[in-house]
Amino acid sequence: MYADGLRFVAAARAVDRGDWSTSVVRSVDHPAYPVAIAAARRTLGIADSPAGWQAAAQVVSVLAGAALVAPLYLVALELFGPTAGWLACLLTFLVPTTGHVLGDVLSEGVFLLAWTWGVWCALRFFRAGAVRWLVPTIACAGLAYLTRPEGLLLPVALATTLMLTPLAASWRLPRVAWLKAAALIVLGPMLVVGPYVAIKGGIGTKPAVARLLGTAPKSAATAVERERPLDADQSAWTAFAMAWRGMFRAVQGAVTTPLLILAAIGLIRRTPAIDAGRSRGRLFVATYGSMWMLALVRLYATGGYCTPRHALILALPLIAAAAHGLARIADRVAASLPDDSARLARGLTCAAGVALVAGVWGPRSLAPINAESVGYRQAGSWLAAHSAADARVLDLKGWAMYYADRPGYSFADYTASGADPGLRYVVAHDAFLIGEWPYCQAIRDRVGGRPPIASFPDRPKKGVSRVHVFDLTPDVARAGDSATH
């Protein structure tokens, strides 16, 4: 599982034992996904074990991903029409990032399900001007926020779009509808998420959220979340350029370069808005897309990272635009053909585009999730079989400790391991043993030049990190001696 999944499972276990203080009040993650994990495990009768909790979490993610098809189609239908609707569904699940995120122990599946339904309801509001559509919009925004803090972007974008509508005749709503909508957009989120914000003492307790809002300083120059250490003499212009490049690379990874090209075609060749409602809907999507793009730039500028999964809010409408681009190409191919052949030509062109995407990205989409870190799971299995139940482990990643179900230290508290005379094992991959960062030196200090007692995989494999287990017992035998097991 992805590293963040360890936190979600820990929160779900807290929910399962009724410890709401740990799972809701003190957790850095929002509670909807952990609650769903705990409910799924109990409902399905899945074992209370590390593998069982992972399975329950993945069931929730996969079911949410499957349910995402309906709002994906409806949003693309609203923006670009029926052909783009079904093409958008196909293309979304052929992109490697989407498939891997929706199959992993991550909250994005539940979040995107609530978010996309909320976007569709908002589009219906802007299309018809009927305030009743704001009720499900705000409800979905609340669920999205209770899953991930960026869910708050939905009501913020709603309010911003509403404020912009009087600026152009083609955007304007009737005065009474505008006033009712403004009141509901202000009061609704306060009622839905206000109690949770009050309990938490803020919009979110994730360090990244605090950095985005400017209530916390930037990540340290050598912080583990950074893609690379921050150069001491880096200029403001260089930092700005790197942040924009990081944002673009994240979007490129979430959408893929071919689909970005198709998205550009789809946006350039989009049909004119046939009414004020559609113009307002497009303004809304452009508003939240621009806001999230700027948020990703700031995420990189303050934290030194921005990954494709963070860009999925932007990726979904861009993939819908790519679907429209493919549909417009199909229309162009069919334009010169007789009517009886045009429909077949359109279908074959769309099918060829989908087949090409599947052929290029299918192998990556179907590849095992996080296969590069499988050594940690193997190390965890080894520890479960060869160590005492109370043997303490230093494992910066946390995976081996999780699968072994052993206590110990991870990145959050690794400095305390140096004062623990009962520390028995260190688990680390090669990069931690040779790196220049402070935590790498801490690993080397704990290992003290010992050879590993076991390494996983047994033989090096391209693209897979080799993970080593070190036994810190003073009289430990050397690697390969079964007595040390």
Short mmCIF file of C-alpha atoms in Angstrom, two decimals:
data_model
loop_
_atom_site.label_atom_id
_atom_site.label_comp_id
_atom_site.label_asym_id
_atom_site.label_seq_id
_atom_site.Cartn_x
_atom_site.Cartn_y
_atom_site.Cartn_z
CA MET A 1 0.00 0.00 0.00
CA TYR A 2 0.99 3.65 -0.37
CA ALA A 3 2.69 5.07 2.73
CA ASP A 4 -0.30 7.27 3.61
CA GLY A 5 -2.39 4.12 3.84
CA LEU A 6 -0.71 3.25 7.13
CA ARG A 7 -2.25 6.34 8.71
CA PHE A 8 -5.70 5.57 7.30
CA VAL A 9 -5.59 2.02 8.64
CA ALA A 10 -4.40 3.24 12.05
CA ALA A 11 -7.33 5.68 12.15
CA ALA A 12 -9.75 2.95 11.04
CA ARG A 13 -8.52 0.69 13.84
CA ALA A 14 -9.13 3.53 16.29
CA VAL A 15 -12.68 3.88 14.94
CA ASP A 16 -13.18 0.13 15.31
CA ARG A 17 -12.28 0.20 18.98
CA GLY A 18 -14.36 3.33 19.62
CA ASP A 19 -11.44 5.69 20.13
CA TRP A 20 -12.96 8.73 18.45
CA SER A 21 -10.43 11.07 20.02
CA THR A 22 -7.61 9.41 18.09
CA SER A 23 -9.55 8.87 14.87
CA VAL A 24 -11.29 12.25 14.65
CA VAL A 25 -9.91 14.89 17.00
CA ARG A 26 -6.18 14.15 16.97
CA SER A 27 -5.79 12.49 13.57
CA VAL A 28 -4.17 14.57 10.82
CA ASP A 29 -6.48 12.88 8.30
CA HIS A 30 -10.19 13.54 7.96
CA PRO A 31 -12.46 10.73 9.21
CA ALA A 32 -14.80 9.66 6.38
CA TYR A 33 -12.43 7.15 4.77
CA PRO A 34 -11.28 5.50 8.05
CA VAL A 35 -14.92 5.19 9.15
CA ALA A 36 -15.75 3.53 5.82
CA ILE A 37 -12.81 1.13 6.22
CA ALA A 38 -13.90 0.08 9.71
CA ALA A 39 -17.50 -0.39 8.54
CA ALA A 40 -16.41 -2.45 5.53
CA ARG A 41 -14.23 -4.75 7.61
CA ARG A 42 -17.02 -5.48 10.07
CA THR A 43 -19.73 -5.79 7.43
CA LEU A 44 -17.71 -8.17 5.26
CA GLY A 45 -16.28 -10.14 8.17
CA ILE A 46 -12.68 -9.50 7.12
CA ALA A 47 -9.99 -10.67 9.54
CA ASP A 48 -8.59 -8.28 12.13
CA SER A 49 -5.05 -8.52 10.79
CA PRO A 50 -2.68 -6.26 8.85
CA ALA A 51 -3.61 -7.95 5.58
CA GLY A 52 -7.30 -7.89 6.52
CA TRP A 53 -7.32 -4.16 7.22
CA GLN A 54 -5.53 -3.49 3.96
CA ALA A 55 -8.10 -5.60 2.10
CA ALA A 56 -10.99 -3.72 3.73
CA ALA A 57 -9.45 -0.37 2.81
CA GLN A 58 -8.93 -1.46 -0.78
CA VAL A 59 -12.52 -2.73 -1.02
CA VAL A 60 -13.74 0.75 -0.06
CA SER A 61 -11.46 2.41 -2.61
CA VAL A 62 -12.40 0.03 -5.42
CA LEU A 63 -16.14 0.34 -4.75
CA ALA A 64 -15.85 4.14 -4.67
CA GLY A 65 -13.91 4.02 -7.93
CA ALA A 66 -16.55 1.87 -9.57
CA ALA A 67 -19.31 4.20 -8.36
CA LEU A 68 -17.37 7.15 -9.80
CA VAL A 69 -18.43 6.15 -13.32
CA ALA A 70 -21.90 7.73 -12.99
CA PRO A 71 -20.84 11.26 -11.95
CA LEU A 72 -17.89 11.19 -14.37
CA TYR A 73 -20.30 10.57 -17.22
CA LEU A 74 -22.77 13.20 -16.04
CA VAL A 75 -20.14 15.93 -15.61
CA ALA A 76 -18.63 15.25 -19.05
CA LEU A 77 -22.16 15.16 -20.50
CA GLU A 78 -22.91 18.59 -19.03
CA LEU A 79 -19.67 20.08 -20.31
CA PHE A 80 -19.16 18.43 -23.69
CA GLY A 81 -22.06 16.17 -24.64
CA PRO A 82 -22.92 12.43 -24.65
CA THR A 83 -20.04 11.16 -26.80
CA ALA A 84 -17.50 12.84 -24.54
CA GLY A 85 -19.36 11.41 -21.54
CA TRP A 86 -18.77 7.75 -22.23
CA LEU A 87 -15.30 8.37 -23.69
CA ALA A 88 -14.33 10.27 -20.52
CA CYS A 89 -15.28 7.26 -18.38
CA LEU A 90 -13.13 4.92 -20.47
CA LEU A 91 -10.13 7.23 -20.64
CA THR A 92 -10.23 8.04 -16.93
CA PHE A 93 -9.78 4.41 -15.95
CA LEU A 94 -7.13 3.72 -18.59
CA VAL A 95 -4.79 6.33 -17.14
CA PRO A 96 -2.29 4.61 -14.79
CA THR A 97 -2.51 7.16 -11.97
CA THR A 98 -6.28 6.91 -11.65
CA GLY A 99 -6.35 3.13 -11.60
CA HIS A 100 -3.55 2.83 -9.07
CA VAL A 101 -4.96 5.49 -6.75
CA LEU A 102 -8.44 3.97 -6.82
CA GLY A 103 -7.04 0.53 -6.04
CA ASP A 104 -4.78 1.58 -3.17
CA VAL A 105 -5.32 2.36 0.50
CA LEU A 106 -5.94 6.04 -0.21
CA SER A 107 -8.85 8.38 0.47
CA GLU A 108 -8.98 9.77 -3.07
CA GLY A 109 -11.62 7.27 -4.22
CA VAL A 110 -14.18 8.31 -1.60
CA PHE A 111 -13.18 11.95 -2.00
CA LEU A 112 -13.50 12.00 -5.80
CA LEU A 113 -16.87 10.24 -5.62
CA ALA A 114 -18.30 12.94 -3.34
CA TRP A 115 -16.45 15.72 -5.17
CA THR A 116 -17.61 14.73 -8.66
CA TRP A 117 -21.24 14.36 -7.58
CA GLY A 118 -20.93 17.80 -6.00
CA VAL A 119 -19.50 19.25 -9.21
CA TRP A 120 -22.37 17.78 -11.24
CA CYS A 121 -24.99 19.17 -8.85
CA ALA A 122 -23.28 22.57 -9.04
CA LEU A 123 -23.36 22.41 -12.83
CA ARG A 124 -27.08 21.65 -12.67
CA PHE A 125 -27.58 24.67 -10.42
CA PHE A 126 -25.71 26.97 -12.78
CA ARG A 127 -27.47 25.44 -15.78
CA ALA A 128 -31.02 25.81 -14.47
CA GLY A 129 -30.59 28.53 -11.86
CA ALA A 130 -32.62 26.36 -9.45
CA VAL A 131 -31.41 26.89 -5.90
CA ARG A 132 -32.64 23.43 -4.85
CA TRP A 133 -29.58 21.95 -6.60
CA LEU A 134 -27.34 23.65 -4.05
CA VAL A 135 -28.62 21.38 -1.26
CA PRO A 136 -27.03 18.18 -2.66
CA THR A 137 -24.05 20.24 -3.83
CA ILE A 138 -23.28 21.40 -0.30
CA ALA A 139 -23.98 17.93 1.12
CA CYS A 140 -21.49 16.39 -1.31
CA ALA A 141 -18.99 19.15 -0.57
CA GLY A 142 -19.36 18.35 3.13
CA LEU A 143 -18.67 14.65 2.56
CA ALA A 144 -15.72 15.52 0.32
CA TYR A 145 -14.32 17.80 3.05
CA LEU A 146 -14.81 15.13 5.71
CA THR A 147 -12.69 12.88 3.49
CA ARG A 148 -9.96 15.34 2.48
CA PRO A 149 -9.46 19.03 3.37
CA GLU A 150 -9.48 20.11 -0.29
CA GLY A 151 -13.20 19.36 -0.33
CA LEU A 152 -13.60 22.90 0.98
CA LEU A 153 -12.57 24.11 -2.47
CA LEU A 154 -16.03 23.23 -3.81
CA PRO A 155 -18.06 25.78 -1.79
CA VAL A 156 -15.26 28.34 -2.18
CA ALA A 157 -15.38 27.93 -5.97
CA LEU A 158 -19.19 28.07 -5.85
CA ALA A 159 -19.09 31.35 -3.96
CA THR A 160 -16.43 32.81 -6.24
CA THR A 161 -18.34 31.85 -9.38
CA LEU A 162 -21.54 33.30 -7.95
CA MET A 163 -19.71 36.57 -7.26
CA LEU A 164 -18.51 36.66 -10.87
CA THR A 165 -21.88 36.03 -12.50
CA PRO A 166 -23.09 39.67 -12.38
CA LEU A 167 -20.06 40.77 -14.42
CA ALA A 168 -21.39 39.53 -17.78
CA ALA A 169 -24.89 39.40 -19.18
CA SER A 170 -24.43 35.80 -20.33
CA TRP A 171 -23.61 34.72 -16.75
CA ARG A 172 -26.29 36.55 -14.77
CA LEU A 173 -28.84 34.82 -12.59
CA PRO A 174 -32.22 36.26 -11.58
CA ARG A 175 -31.77 38.56 -8.59
CA VAL A 176 -33.90 36.49 -6.20
CA ALA A 177 -32.16 33.23 -7.17
CA TRP A 178 -28.77 34.92 -6.75
CA LEU A 179 -29.59 36.16 -3.25
CA LYS A 180 -30.99 32.78 -2.15
CA ALA A 181 -27.95 31.00 -3.56
CA ALA A 182 -25.56 33.39 -1.82
CA ALA A 183 -27.26 32.81 1.53
CA LEU A 184 -27.26 29.03 1.11
CA ILE A 185 -23.62 28.90 -0.01
CA VAL A 186 -22.58 30.87 3.08
CA LEU A 187 -24.80 29.16 5.66
CA GLY A 188 -24.84 25.61 4.25
CA PRO A 189 -21.14 24.78 4.68
CA MET A 190 -21.18 26.35 8.15
CA LEU A 191 -23.93 23.95 9.20
CA VAL A 192 -22.48 20.87 7.47
CA VAL A 193 -18.78 21.12 8.33
CA GLY A 194 -18.77 23.82 11.02
CA PRO A 195 -18.99 21.37 13.95
CA TYR A 196 -16.05 19.34 12.63
CA VAL A 197 -13.96 22.48 12.08
CA ALA A 198 -14.77 23.55 15.64
CA ILE A 199 -13.72 20.16 17.04
CA LYS A 200 -10.48 20.18 15.05
CA GLY A 201 -9.75 23.80 15.86
CA GLY A 202 -9.20 24.70 12.21
CA ILE A 203 -9.84 23.75 8.60
CA GLY A 204 -7.31 20.93 8.80
CA THR A 205 -4.39 19.76 10.88
CA LYS A 206 -2.24 18.39 8.07
CA PRO A 207 1.11 20.21 7.88
CA ALA A 208 0.56 20.72 4.14
CA VAL A 209 -2.72 22.55 4.82
CA ALA A 210 -1.04 24.83 7.35
CA ARG A 211 1.72 25.62 4.87
CA LEU A 212 -0.82 26.33 2.12
CA LEU A 213 -2.70 28.75 4.38
CA GLY A 214 0.49 30.40 5.58
CA THR A 215 -0.03 29.43 9.23
CA ALA A 216 3.11 27.26 9.27
CA PRO A 217 6.59 27.79 7.81
CA LYS A 218 7.84 26.03 4.71
CA SER A 219 9.22 22.51 4.99
CA ALA A 220 12.80 22.26 6.16
CA ALA A 221 15.44 22.18 3.44
CA THR A 222 16.05 18.46 4.05
CA ALA A 223 12.48 17.44 4.94
CA VAL A 224 11.60 13.92 3.81
CA GLU A 225 8.58 15.07 1.80
CA ARG A 226 10.71 17.19 -0.54
CA GLU A 227 11.54 15.75 -3.95
CA ARG A 228 15.07 17.02 -3.45
CA PRO A 229 16.87 19.04 -0.75
CA LEU A 230 16.30 22.79 -0.99
CA ASP A 231 19.34 24.68 -2.26
CA ALA A 232 20.51 27.25 0.27
CA ASP A 233 21.10 29.90 -2.40
CA GLN A 234 17.90 29.29 -4.38
CA SER A 235 16.42 32.55 -5.66
CA ALA A 236 12.74 33.43 -5.44
CA TRP A 237 12.47 33.28 -9.23
CA THR A 238 13.99 29.79 -9.32
CA ALA A 239 11.63 28.62 -6.57
CA PHE A 240 8.67 30.08 -8.49
CA ALA A 241 9.70 28.39 -11.73
CA MET A 242 10.29 25.04 -10.01
CA ALA A 243 6.87 25.22 -8.33
CA TRP A 244 5.11 25.76 -11.67
CA ARG A 245 7.14 22.99 -13.25
CA GLY A 246 6.27 20.67 -10.36
CA MET A 247 2.58 21.46 -10.79
CA PHE A 248 2.72 20.83 -14.53
CA ARG A 249 4.55 17.52 -14.07
CA ALA A 250 1.90 16.40 -11.58
CA VAL A 251 -0.92 17.25 -14.00
CA GLN A 252 1.00 15.62 -16.85
CA GLY A 253 1.42 12.47 -14.77
CA ALA A 254 -2.27 12.37 -13.84
CA VAL A 255 -3.57 13.02 -17.36
CA THR A 256 -0.66 11.75 -19.58
CA THR A 257 0.88 13.79 -22.39
CA PRO A 258 -1.27 12.36 -25.24
CA LEU A 259 -4.47 13.16 -23.37
CA LEU A 260 -3.22 16.66 -22.54
CA ILE A 261 -2.80 17.24 -26.27
CA LEU A 262 -6.31 15.91 -26.90
CA ALA A 263 -7.59 18.10 -24.05
CA ALA A 264 -6.12 21.17 -25.74
CA ILE A 265 -7.90 20.18 -28.97
CA GLY A 266 -11.13 19.61 -27.06
CA LEU A 267 -10.97 23.01 -25.36
CA ILE A 268 -10.06 24.86 -28.54
CA ARG A 269 -12.72 23.06 -30.58
CA ARG A 270 -15.44 23.10 -27.93
CA THR A 271 -18.89 24.10 -29.11
CA PRO A 272 -20.10 27.57 -28.09
CA ALA A 273 -22.29 27.69 -25.01
CA ILE A 274 -25.86 27.51 -26.23
CA ASP A 275 -27.30 29.27 -23.18
CA ALA A 276 -26.35 31.28 -20.10
CA GLY A 277 -26.56 28.19 -17.90
CA ARG A 278 -23.85 26.38 -19.80
CA SER A 279 -21.67 29.51 -19.76
CA ARG A 280 -21.99 29.69 -15.98
CA GLY A 281 -21.14 26.00 -15.65
CA ARG A 282 -17.98 26.40 -17.70
CA LEU A 283 -17.04 29.44 -15.61
CA PHE A 284 -17.44 27.32 -12.45
CA VAL A 285 -15.17 24.55 -13.75
CA ALA A 286 -12.59 27.11 -14.89
CA THR A 287 -12.75 28.76 -11.46
CA TYR A 288 -12.13 25.65 -9.38
CA GLY A 289 -9.55 24.39 -11.87
CA SER A 290 -7.60 27.65 -11.67
CA MET A 291 -7.83 27.71 -7.89
CA TRP A 292 -6.55 24.17 -7.56
CA MET A 293 -3.76 24.80 -10.05
CA LEU A 294 -2.55 27.72 -7.91
CA ALA A 295 -2.92 25.58 -4.77
CA LEU A 296 -0.68 22.91 -6.32
CA VAL A 297 1.92 25.56 -7.16
CA ARG A 298 1.89 26.71 -3.55
CA LEU A 299 1.99 23.11 -2.32
CA TYR A 300 5.24 22.62 -4.20
CA ALA A 301 6.63 26.02 -3.21
CA THR A 302 6.01 25.42 0.51
CA GLY A 303 6.46 21.66 0.78
CA GLY A 304 8.76 20.74 -2.09
CA TYR A 305 6.45 18.12 -3.59
CA CYS A 306 3.40 17.72 -5.82
CA THR A 307 2.40 14.30 -7.11
CA PRO A 308 -0.07 13.17 -9.80
CA ARG A 309 -2.60 12.04 -7.21
CA HIS A 310 -2.76 15.59 -5.87
CA ALA A 311 -3.70 16.76 -9.37
CA LEU A 312 -6.76 14.54 -9.85
CA ILE A 313 -9.19 17.42 -9.23
CA LEU A 314 -7.68 19.04 -12.33
CA ALA A 315 -7.16 15.79 -14.19
CA LEU A 316 -10.81 14.69 -14.35
CA PRO A 317 -12.16 17.71 -16.30
CA LEU A 318 -9.03 17.68 -18.48
CA ILE A 319 -9.64 14.02 -19.35
CA ALA A 320 -13.25 14.94 -20.17
CA ALA A 321 -11.88 17.66 -22.46
CA ALA A 322 -9.56 15.06 -24.02
CA ALA A 323 -12.59 12.85 -24.64
CA HIS A 324 -14.25 15.78 -26.40
CA GLY A 325 -11.08 16.34 -28.42
CA LEU A 326 -11.17 12.72 -29.58
CA ALA A 327 -14.86 13.11 -30.46
CA ARG A 328 -14.13 16.22 -32.52
CA ILE A 329 -11.37 14.38 -34.40
CA ALA A 330 -13.86 11.59 -35.09
CA ASP A 331 -16.34 14.17 -36.39
CA ARG A 332 -13.68 15.59 -38.69
CA VAL A 333 -12.86 12.13 -40.06
CA ALA A 334 -16.54 11.42 -40.69
CA ALA A 335 -17.34 14.83 -42.18
CA SER A 336 -16.28 13.92 -45.72
CA LEU A 337 -18.08 10.57 -45.77
CA PRO A 338 -21.65 9.75 -46.82
CA ASP A 339 -24.22 9.78 -44.05
CA ASP A 340 -24.54 5.99 -43.96
CA SER A 341 -20.78 5.65 -43.39
CA ALA A 342 -20.22 8.67 -41.13
CA ARG A 343 -21.61 7.07 -37.98
CA LEU A 344 -19.44 3.98 -38.43
CA ALA A 345 -16.40 6.16 -39.08
CA ARG A 346 -16.99 8.14 -35.90
CA GLY A 347 -17.32 4.98 -33.85
CA LEU A 348 -14.21 3.39 -35.35
CA THR A 349 -12.16 6.55 -34.82
CA CYS A 350 -13.20 6.79 -31.17
CA ALA A 351 -12.55 3.07 -30.68
CA ALA A 352 -9.12 3.41 -32.27
CA GLY A 353 -8.27 6.29 -29.93
CA VAL A 354 -9.34 4.34 -26.87
CA ALA A 355 -7.47 1.23 -28.10
CA LEU A 356 -4.32 3.29 -28.62
CA VAL A 357 -4.49 4.68 -25.09
CA ALA A 358 -5.14 1.17 -23.73
CA GLY A 359 -2.22 -0.24 -25.69
CA VAL A 360 0.21 2.44 -24.53
CA TRP A 361 -0.87 2.78 -20.90
CA GLY A 362 -2.62 -0.52 -20.25
CA PRO A 363 0.47 -2.40 -19.03
CA ARG A 364 1.26 0.36 -16.54
CA SER A 365 -2.36 0.57 -15.42
CA LEU A 366 -2.45 -3.19 -14.77
CA ALA A 367 0.97 -3.32 -13.10
CA PRO A 368 1.01 -4.23 -9.38
CA ILE A 369 0.56 -1.25 -7.07
CA ASN A 370 3.75 0.01 -5.38
CA ALA A 371 5.70 -2.99 -6.66
CA GLU A 372 8.95 -1.09 -6.14
CA SER A 373 8.49 -1.40 -2.36
CA VAL A 374 7.44 -5.06 -2.15
CA GLY A 375 10.62 -5.80 -0.20
CA TYR A 376 9.16 -4.09 2.85
CA ARG A 377 6.17 -6.41 2.87
CA GLN A 378 8.50 -9.40 2.53
CA ALA A 379 10.62 -8.06 5.38
CA GLY A 380 7.47 -7.71 7.47
CA SER A 381 6.53 -11.32 6.80
CA TRP A 382 10.05 -12.38 7.80
CA LEU A 383 9.83 -10.43 11.07
CA ALA A 384 6.42 -11.91 11.82
CA ALA A 385 7.87 -15.41 11.47
CA HIS A 386 11.26 -14.90 13.14
CA SER A 387 10.90 -12.25 15.85
CA ALA A 388 9.22 -12.06 19.25
CA ALA A 389 5.84 -10.33 19.38
CA ASP A 390 7.29 -7.47 21.46
CA ALA A 391 10.50 -7.03 19.45
CA ARG A 392 10.92 -3.34 18.66
CA VAL A 393 11.78 -2.30 15.11
CA LEU A 394 13.16 0.86 13.53
CA ASP A 395 11.52 1.16 10.12
CA LEU A 396 11.36 4.67 8.66
CA LYS A 397 8.80 3.64 6.05
CA GLY A 398 6.62 1.80 8.57
CA TRP A 399 5.56 -0.96 6.17
CA ALA A 400 7.61 -3.80 7.65
CA MET A 401 6.39 -2.94 11.16
CA TYR A 402 2.82 -2.89 9.89
CA TYR A 403 2.92 -6.28 8.15
CA ALA A 404 4.88 -7.84 11.03
CA ASP A 405 2.50 -6.27 13.57
CA ARG A 406 5.47 -5.26 15.70
CA PRO A 407 6.02 -2.11 17.80
CA GLY A 408 8.78 0.34 17.06
CA TYR A 409 9.76 3.59 15.43
CA SER A 410 9.02 5.13 12.05
CA PHE A 411 9.98 8.46 10.51
CA ALA A 412 7.85 10.49 12.93
CA ASP A 413 9.80 9.36 16.00
CA TYR A 414 13.00 7.76 14.70
CA THR A 415 15.21 10.04 16.82
CA ALA A 416 13.86 8.39 19.99
CA SER A 417 15.13 5.00 18.83
CA GLY A 418 18.71 5.98 19.67
CA ALA A 419 17.91 6.00 23.38
CA ASP A 420 16.07 2.66 23.34
CA PRO A 421 18.33 -0.19 24.52
CA GLY A 422 15.59 -2.66 23.63
CA LEU A 423 15.61 -1.84 19.92
CA ARG A 424 16.10 -5.19 18.19
CA TYR A 425 15.77 -4.73 14.42
CA VAL A 426 16.40 -2.08 11.78
CA VAL A 427 14.67 -2.36 8.40
CA ALA A 428 15.90 -0.13 5.58
CA HIS A 429 16.38 -0.12 1.83
CA ASP A 430 19.63 0.77 0.11
CA ALA A 431 18.94 4.50 -0.25
CA PHE A 432 18.62 4.88 3.53
CA LEU A 433 22.00 3.23 4.02
CA ILE A 434 23.92 5.54 1.68
CA GLY A 435 21.91 8.78 1.70
CA GLU A 436 23.20 12.10 3.00
CA TRP A 437 20.10 13.22 4.89
CA PRO A 438 20.01 13.21 8.72
CA TYR A 439 17.67 10.24 9.00
CA CYS A 440 19.98 8.22 6.74
CA GLN A 441 22.84 8.91 9.12
CA ALA A 442 20.60 7.81 12.00
CA ILE A 443 19.99 4.49 10.23
CA ARG A 444 23.72 3.99 9.71
CA ASP A 445 24.39 4.82 13.36
CA ARG A 446 21.87 2.22 14.53
CA VAL A 447 23.17 -0.44 12.14
CA GLY A 448 26.76 0.19 13.17
CA GLY A 449 28.32 -1.60 10.21
CA ARG A 450 26.50 -4.88 10.78
CA PRO A 451 25.67 -7.03 7.75
CA PRO A 452 21.97 -7.67 7.10
CA ILE A 453 20.50 -10.83 8.50
CA ALA A 454 18.04 -10.99 5.60
CA SER A 455 17.45 -9.05 2.37
CA PHE A 456 14.37 -8.81 0.16
CA PRO A 457 13.93 -9.59 -2.65
CA ASP A 458 16.56 -12.32 -2.44
CA ARG A 459 18.15 -11.06 -5.63
CA PRO A 460 18.20 -7.49 -6.96
CA LYS A 461 15.42 -6.67 -9.42
CA LYS A 462 15.25 -3.69 -11.72
CA GLY A 463 12.90 -1.03 -10.38
CA VAL A 464 12.47 -2.74 -6.98
CA SER A 465 14.12 -1.39 -3.83
CA ARG A 466 16.17 -3.99 -1.97
CA VAL A 467 15.21 -3.99 1.70
CA HIS A 468 17.51 -5.26 4.45
CA VAL A 469 16.81 -6.47 7.98
CA PHE A 470 19.51 -5.90 10.61
CA ASP A 471 19.55 -7.64 13.99
CA LEU A 472 21.02 -5.34 16.66
CA THR A 473 21.58 -8.06 19.28
CA PRO A 474 25.22 -7.68 20.43
CA ASP A 475 26.06 -11.37 20.01
CA VAL A 476 24.10 -11.84 16.78
CA ALA A 477 25.54 -14.28 14.30
CA ARG A 478 26.34 -13.14 10.79
CA ALA A 479 23.97 -13.21 7.82
CA GLY A 480 22.82 -16.63 6.80
CA ASP A 481 23.13 -18.19 10.28
CA SER A 482 19.71 -19.65 10.97
CA ALA A 483 20.41 -19.44 14.70
CA THR A 484 19.85 -15.71 14.51
CA HIS A 485 16.37 -16.22 13.09
#
